[in-house]
Short mmCIF file of C-alpha atoms in Angstrom, two decimals:
data_model
loop_
_atom_site.label_atom_id
_atom_site.label_comp_id
_atom_site.label_asym_id
_atom_site.label_seq_id
_atom_site.Cartn_x
_atom_site.Cartn_y
_atom_site.Cartn_z
CA MET S 21 48.38 -60.45 -10.31
CA GLU S 22 47.42 -56.84 -9.77
CA THR S 23 48.78 -54.11 -7.58
CA ASN S 24 49.12 -50.36 -7.69
CA ARG S 25 52.74 -50.57 -8.89
CA SER S 26 54.33 -51.42 -12.21
CA TYR S 27 56.05 -54.58 -10.90
CA GLY S 28 59.14 -53.69 -12.97
CA GLU S 29 61.98 -55.68 -11.38
CA PHE S 30 59.60 -58.12 -9.73
CA ALA S 31 58.19 -59.10 -13.13
CA ALA S 32 61.62 -60.40 -14.18
CA VAL S 33 61.79 -62.90 -11.30
CA TYR S 34 58.08 -63.65 -10.92
CA ASP S 35 58.08 -66.93 -12.86
CA GLU S 36 60.87 -68.42 -10.75
CA LEU S 37 58.92 -67.61 -7.60
CA MET S 38 55.75 -69.30 -8.84
CA THR S 39 57.13 -72.75 -9.64
CA ASP S 40 55.15 -74.36 -6.82
CA ILE S 41 51.77 -73.15 -8.17
CA PRO S 42 49.92 -76.03 -9.93
CA TYR S 43 48.73 -74.09 -12.96
CA GLU S 44 47.85 -77.35 -14.69
CA THR S 45 45.33 -77.98 -11.92
CA TYR S 46 43.82 -74.54 -12.55
CA VAL S 47 43.46 -75.48 -16.22
CA GLU S 48 41.63 -78.64 -15.19
CA LEU S 49 39.34 -76.65 -12.89
CA VAL S 50 38.43 -74.26 -15.70
CA MET S 51 37.97 -77.16 -18.10
CA THR S 52 35.58 -78.87 -15.68
CA ALA S 53 33.64 -75.65 -15.03
CA THR S 54 33.23 -74.88 -18.74
CA GLY S 55 32.73 -78.41 -20.07
CA GLY S 56 35.88 -78.17 -22.19
CA LEU S 57 38.17 -75.39 -23.38
CA ARG S 58 38.42 -75.72 -27.15
CA GLY S 59 36.82 -72.70 -28.78
CA LYS S 60 35.79 -71.13 -25.46
CA ARG S 61 36.40 -67.41 -24.90
CA ILE S 62 38.16 -66.92 -21.57
CA LEU S 63 39.23 -63.83 -19.64
CA ASP S 64 42.33 -64.30 -17.48
CA ILE S 65 42.08 -61.36 -15.07
CA GLY S 66 45.23 -60.41 -13.16
CA CYS S 67 47.11 -62.59 -15.64
CA GLY S 68 50.62 -61.50 -14.61
CA THR S 69 53.25 -62.99 -16.91
CA GLY S 70 50.70 -65.10 -18.74
CA LEU S 71 51.53 -68.47 -17.23
CA LEU S 72 47.88 -69.51 -16.99
CA SER S 73 46.79 -67.66 -20.16
CA VAL S 74 49.21 -69.65 -22.29
CA GLN S 75 48.24 -72.98 -20.73
CA LEU S 76 44.57 -72.26 -21.39
CA ALA S 77 45.34 -71.22 -24.96
CA LYS S 78 47.31 -74.44 -25.50
CA GLN S 79 44.05 -76.29 -24.81
CA GLY S 80 42.33 -74.43 -27.64
CA ALA S 81 40.73 -71.57 -25.71
CA ASP S 82 40.48 -68.05 -27.11
CA VAL S 83 42.15 -66.16 -24.24
CA SER S 84 42.33 -62.49 -23.31
CA GLY S 85 44.67 -61.60 -20.45
CA ILE S 86 44.18 -58.46 -18.34
CA ASP S 87 46.68 -57.01 -15.88
CA LEU S 88 47.60 -53.64 -14.43
CA SER S 89 51.35 -54.11 -14.92
CA ALA S 90 52.88 -53.26 -18.30
CA ASP S 91 56.07 -55.08 -17.26
CA MET S 92 54.17 -58.28 -16.51
CA LEU S 93 52.25 -58.03 -19.78
CA ALA S 94 55.44 -57.55 -21.80
CA ILE S 95 56.67 -60.92 -20.51
CA ALA S 96 53.24 -62.47 -21.13
CA GLU S 97 53.24 -61.31 -24.75
CA LYS S 98 56.70 -62.78 -25.34
CA ARG S 99 55.56 -66.05 -23.77
CA ALA S 100 52.51 -66.29 -26.04
CA GLN S 101 54.56 -65.38 -29.11
CA ALA S 102 57.14 -68.04 -28.26
CA HIS S 103 54.34 -70.62 -28.40
CA SER S 104 52.73 -69.03 -31.48
CA LEU S 105 49.52 -68.51 -29.54
CA PRO S 106 47.20 -65.59 -30.39
CA VAL S 107 46.52 -64.48 -26.81
CA LYS S 108 45.32 -60.88 -26.50
CA PHE S 109 46.77 -58.93 -23.57
CA VAL S 110 45.28 -55.67 -22.28
CA GLN S 111 46.62 -53.33 -19.59
CA GLN S 112 43.67 -52.52 -17.36
CA PRO S 113 42.83 -52.55 -13.62
CA MET S 114 40.34 -55.30 -12.84
CA GLN S 115 38.06 -52.97 -10.87
CA GLN S 116 37.69 -50.90 -14.06
CA LEU S 117 37.33 -53.84 -16.42
CA ALA S 118 35.56 -52.66 -19.57
CA GLY S 119 35.24 -53.45 -23.25
CA PHE S 120 34.68 -57.19 -22.91
CA THR S 121 31.43 -59.02 -23.64
CA GLY S 122 30.23 -62.49 -24.52
CA TYR S 123 32.95 -64.49 -22.73
CA ASP S 124 32.31 -68.09 -21.72
CA ALA S 125 34.44 -67.91 -18.59
CA ALA S 126 36.60 -65.61 -16.49
CA VAL S 127 39.40 -66.54 -14.11
CA ILE S 128 40.97 -64.45 -11.34
CA ALA S 129 43.73 -66.79 -10.25
CA ILE S 130 46.29 -67.04 -7.46
CA ASP S 131 44.79 -64.53 -5.01
CA SER S 132 44.94 -61.62 -7.47
CA LEU S 133 41.59 -60.38 -6.15
CA ASN S 134 43.20 -59.92 -2.73
CA TYR S 135 45.18 -56.94 -4.01
CA LEU S 136 41.99 -54.87 -3.93
CA GLN S 137 41.74 -53.11 -0.58
CA GLU S 138 38.14 -51.91 -0.51
CA ARG S 139 34.92 -53.90 -0.62
CA GLU S 140 33.63 -51.50 -3.26
CA GLU S 141 36.57 -52.39 -5.52
CA VAL S 142 35.87 -56.11 -5.19
CA LEU S 143 32.19 -55.58 -5.86
CA SER S 144 32.95 -53.38 -8.87
CA THR S 145 35.23 -56.09 -10.26
CA LEU S 146 32.53 -58.73 -9.84
CA HIS S 147 29.93 -56.51 -11.52
CA ASN S 148 32.30 -55.88 -14.43
CA VAL S 149 33.07 -59.58 -14.83
CA HIS S 150 29.34 -60.33 -14.79
CA THR S 151 28.89 -57.84 -17.64
CA ALA S 152 31.77 -59.41 -19.59
CA LEU S 153 30.32 -62.92 -19.43
CA ALA S 154 27.70 -64.41 -21.69
CA VAL S 155 24.55 -65.74 -20.04
CA GLY S 156 25.56 -69.04 -18.46
CA GLY S 157 29.21 -67.96 -18.28
CA THR S 158 31.41 -69.08 -15.39
CA LEU S 159 33.67 -67.16 -13.03
CA LEU S 160 36.35 -69.11 -11.16
CA PHE S 161 38.63 -67.41 -8.64
CA ASP S 162 40.57 -68.05 -5.45
CA VAL S 163 41.41 -65.89 -2.45
CA HIS S 164 43.37 -66.18 0.77
CA SER S 165 41.38 -67.42 3.72
CA THR S 166 41.09 -65.23 6.78
CA PHE S 167 43.09 -67.92 8.62
CA LYS S 168 45.96 -67.36 6.21
CA THR S 169 45.97 -63.56 6.51
CA ASP S 170 45.35 -63.49 10.25
CA VAL S 171 47.49 -66.41 11.41
CA ILE S 172 49.88 -67.87 8.83
CA PHE S 173 51.10 -64.59 7.36
CA MET S 174 51.68 -63.25 10.86
CA GLU S 175 54.23 -66.02 11.50
CA GLY S 176 56.83 -64.17 9.40
CA PRO S 177 59.46 -63.20 8.55
CA PHE S 178 59.80 -65.72 5.75
CA THR S 179 62.89 -66.45 3.66
CA PHE S 180 63.55 -67.99 0.26
CA ASP S 181 66.75 -68.94 -1.57
CA ASN S 182 66.96 -70.98 -4.78
CA GLY S 183 70.61 -70.18 -5.47
CA ARG S 184 69.91 -67.30 -7.86
CA ILE S 185 67.14 -65.45 -6.07
CA ALA S 186 66.81 -64.89 -2.35
CA TYR S 187 64.38 -62.80 -0.38
CA ILE S 188 63.47 -61.79 3.15
CA TRP S 189 59.73 -61.26 3.55
CA GLU S 190 58.49 -59.37 6.59
CA THR S 191 54.77 -59.09 7.36
CA GLU S 192 52.48 -57.20 9.69
CA GLU S 193 48.79 -56.53 10.02
CA GLY S 194 47.40 -54.19 7.38
CA GLU S 195 45.10 -51.24 7.80
CA HIS S 196 41.92 -53.24 7.12
CA PRO S 197 40.55 -56.36 8.81
CA HIS S 198 42.05 -59.56 7.36
CA SER S 199 44.78 -57.66 5.51
CA VAL S 200 48.54 -58.08 5.49
CA TYR S 201 51.25 -55.53 4.76
CA SER S 202 54.41 -57.09 3.34
CA GLU S 203 57.91 -55.73 2.78
CA LEU S 204 60.19 -57.91 0.67
CA ALA S 205 63.91 -57.44 0.11
CA PHE S 206 65.10 -59.36 -2.98
CA PHE S 207 68.69 -60.31 -3.74
CA ILE S 208 69.40 -61.38 -7.33
CA GLN S 209 72.67 -63.08 -8.21
CA GLU S 210 74.55 -61.43 -11.05
CA GLN S 211 78.00 -61.96 -12.55
CA HIS S 212 81.05 -62.67 -10.38
CA ASP S 213 78.85 -63.76 -7.47
CA THR S 214 77.60 -60.25 -6.81
CA TYR S 215 74.02 -59.60 -5.78
CA ARG S 216 71.63 -56.83 -6.75
CA ARG S 217 68.99 -55.80 -4.23
CA PHE S 218 65.54 -54.39 -4.86
CA ASP S 219 62.58 -53.95 -2.52
CA GLU S 220 58.85 -54.54 -2.93
CA VAL S 221 55.86 -53.53 -0.81
CA HIS S 222 52.62 -55.49 -1.15
CA THR S 223 49.29 -55.21 0.63
CA GLN S 224 46.58 -57.83 0.35
CA ARG S 225 43.17 -58.08 1.94
CA THR S 226 40.63 -60.85 2.06
CA PHE S 227 37.07 -61.24 3.36
CA PRO S 228 35.21 -64.05 5.12
CA VAL S 229 33.54 -66.56 2.79
CA HIS S 230 30.05 -65.29 3.56
CA ASP S 231 31.10 -61.77 2.53
CA TYR S 232 32.26 -63.04 -0.85
CA VAL S 233 28.98 -64.92 -1.23
CA ASN S 234 27.03 -61.74 -0.51
CA MET S 235 29.10 -59.73 -3.00
CA LEU S 236 28.77 -62.40 -5.69
CA GLU S 237 25.00 -62.57 -5.28
CA GLU S 238 24.79 -58.77 -5.29
CA ALA S 239 26.70 -58.79 -8.59
CA GLY S 240 24.17 -61.24 -10.05
CA PHE S 241 26.02 -64.56 -9.80
CA SER S 242 24.69 -67.93 -8.69
CA ILE S 243 27.02 -69.94 -6.48
CA GLU S 244 27.87 -73.39 -7.88
CA ARG S 245 30.54 -74.54 -5.47
CA ILE S 246 33.01 -73.30 -2.88
CA PHE S 247 36.04 -75.44 -2.09
CA ALA S 248 39.49 -75.14 -0.56
CA ASP S 249 43.18 -75.80 -1.11
CA TRP S 250 42.91 -77.30 -4.61
CA GLU S 251 40.66 -80.11 -3.32
CA ASP S 252 36.96 -80.75 -3.88
CA LEU S 253 36.33 -80.28 -0.17
CA ALA S 254 34.44 -77.63 1.75
CA PRO S 255 36.58 -74.99 3.50
CA ASP S 256 37.30 -75.48 7.18
CA GLU S 257 38.73 -73.18 9.84
CA GLU S 258 42.33 -73.90 8.78
CA SER S 259 41.90 -73.82 5.00
CA GLU S 260 44.38 -71.48 3.34
CA ARG S 261 43.08 -70.88 -0.20
CA ILE S 262 39.36 -70.62 -0.93
CA PHE S 263 37.98 -71.23 -4.44
CA PHE S 264 34.67 -69.97 -5.80
CA GLN S 265 32.95 -71.30 -8.92
CA VAL S 266 29.94 -69.19 -9.86
CA ARG S 267 27.73 -68.67 -12.89
CA LYS S 268 25.95 -65.78 -14.58
#
């Protein structure tokens, strides 16, 4: 996940907040797209705390994880070391991705691409990924649908409480079309039933499917399939997460 902040305190609670994400399904999607993972060179872009990177590496892939947040990457490195996996992690913004070539696949998972606010940033990222891939290499990524940004996110505020972590998440329309501005107040349980508060601000933006198709083709990719909500089904007007599988 990328943003323009360091994600310091958020990095420490990130994994607990992502327990409902089916990372094993993402591994299967990458495996299907690449025809197997063993020995494949894979870029995990916006890798966050390395949850997906480590699962891909467990399947025999040679993984490099890229993220903007040093705090996230510190956790990712500890996770890989704990599993004795030689995952390489690099601090770098995805829109300035450089120094990578010859990769079999790239992944931008769990709406990380939506943290880029400008079309030019998305296009730059896609161009850079295209450069990083070998001929025939695959890019797999997912983004929020416009229905999710425009309708579902506007139904806030949202709350969460798992006994140790609680948050109040307030949302409003962002500056750009199909964008959402979020303010989150976190409460973390510490000793003696006291709670520590910290606050996060996040802005995400998405684009209609046809805009992503145009940007992908402009970057040199061929579209293989577009599907929604973790299912091998075409997106509809109420789909929430849109997946793109494309090839260089």
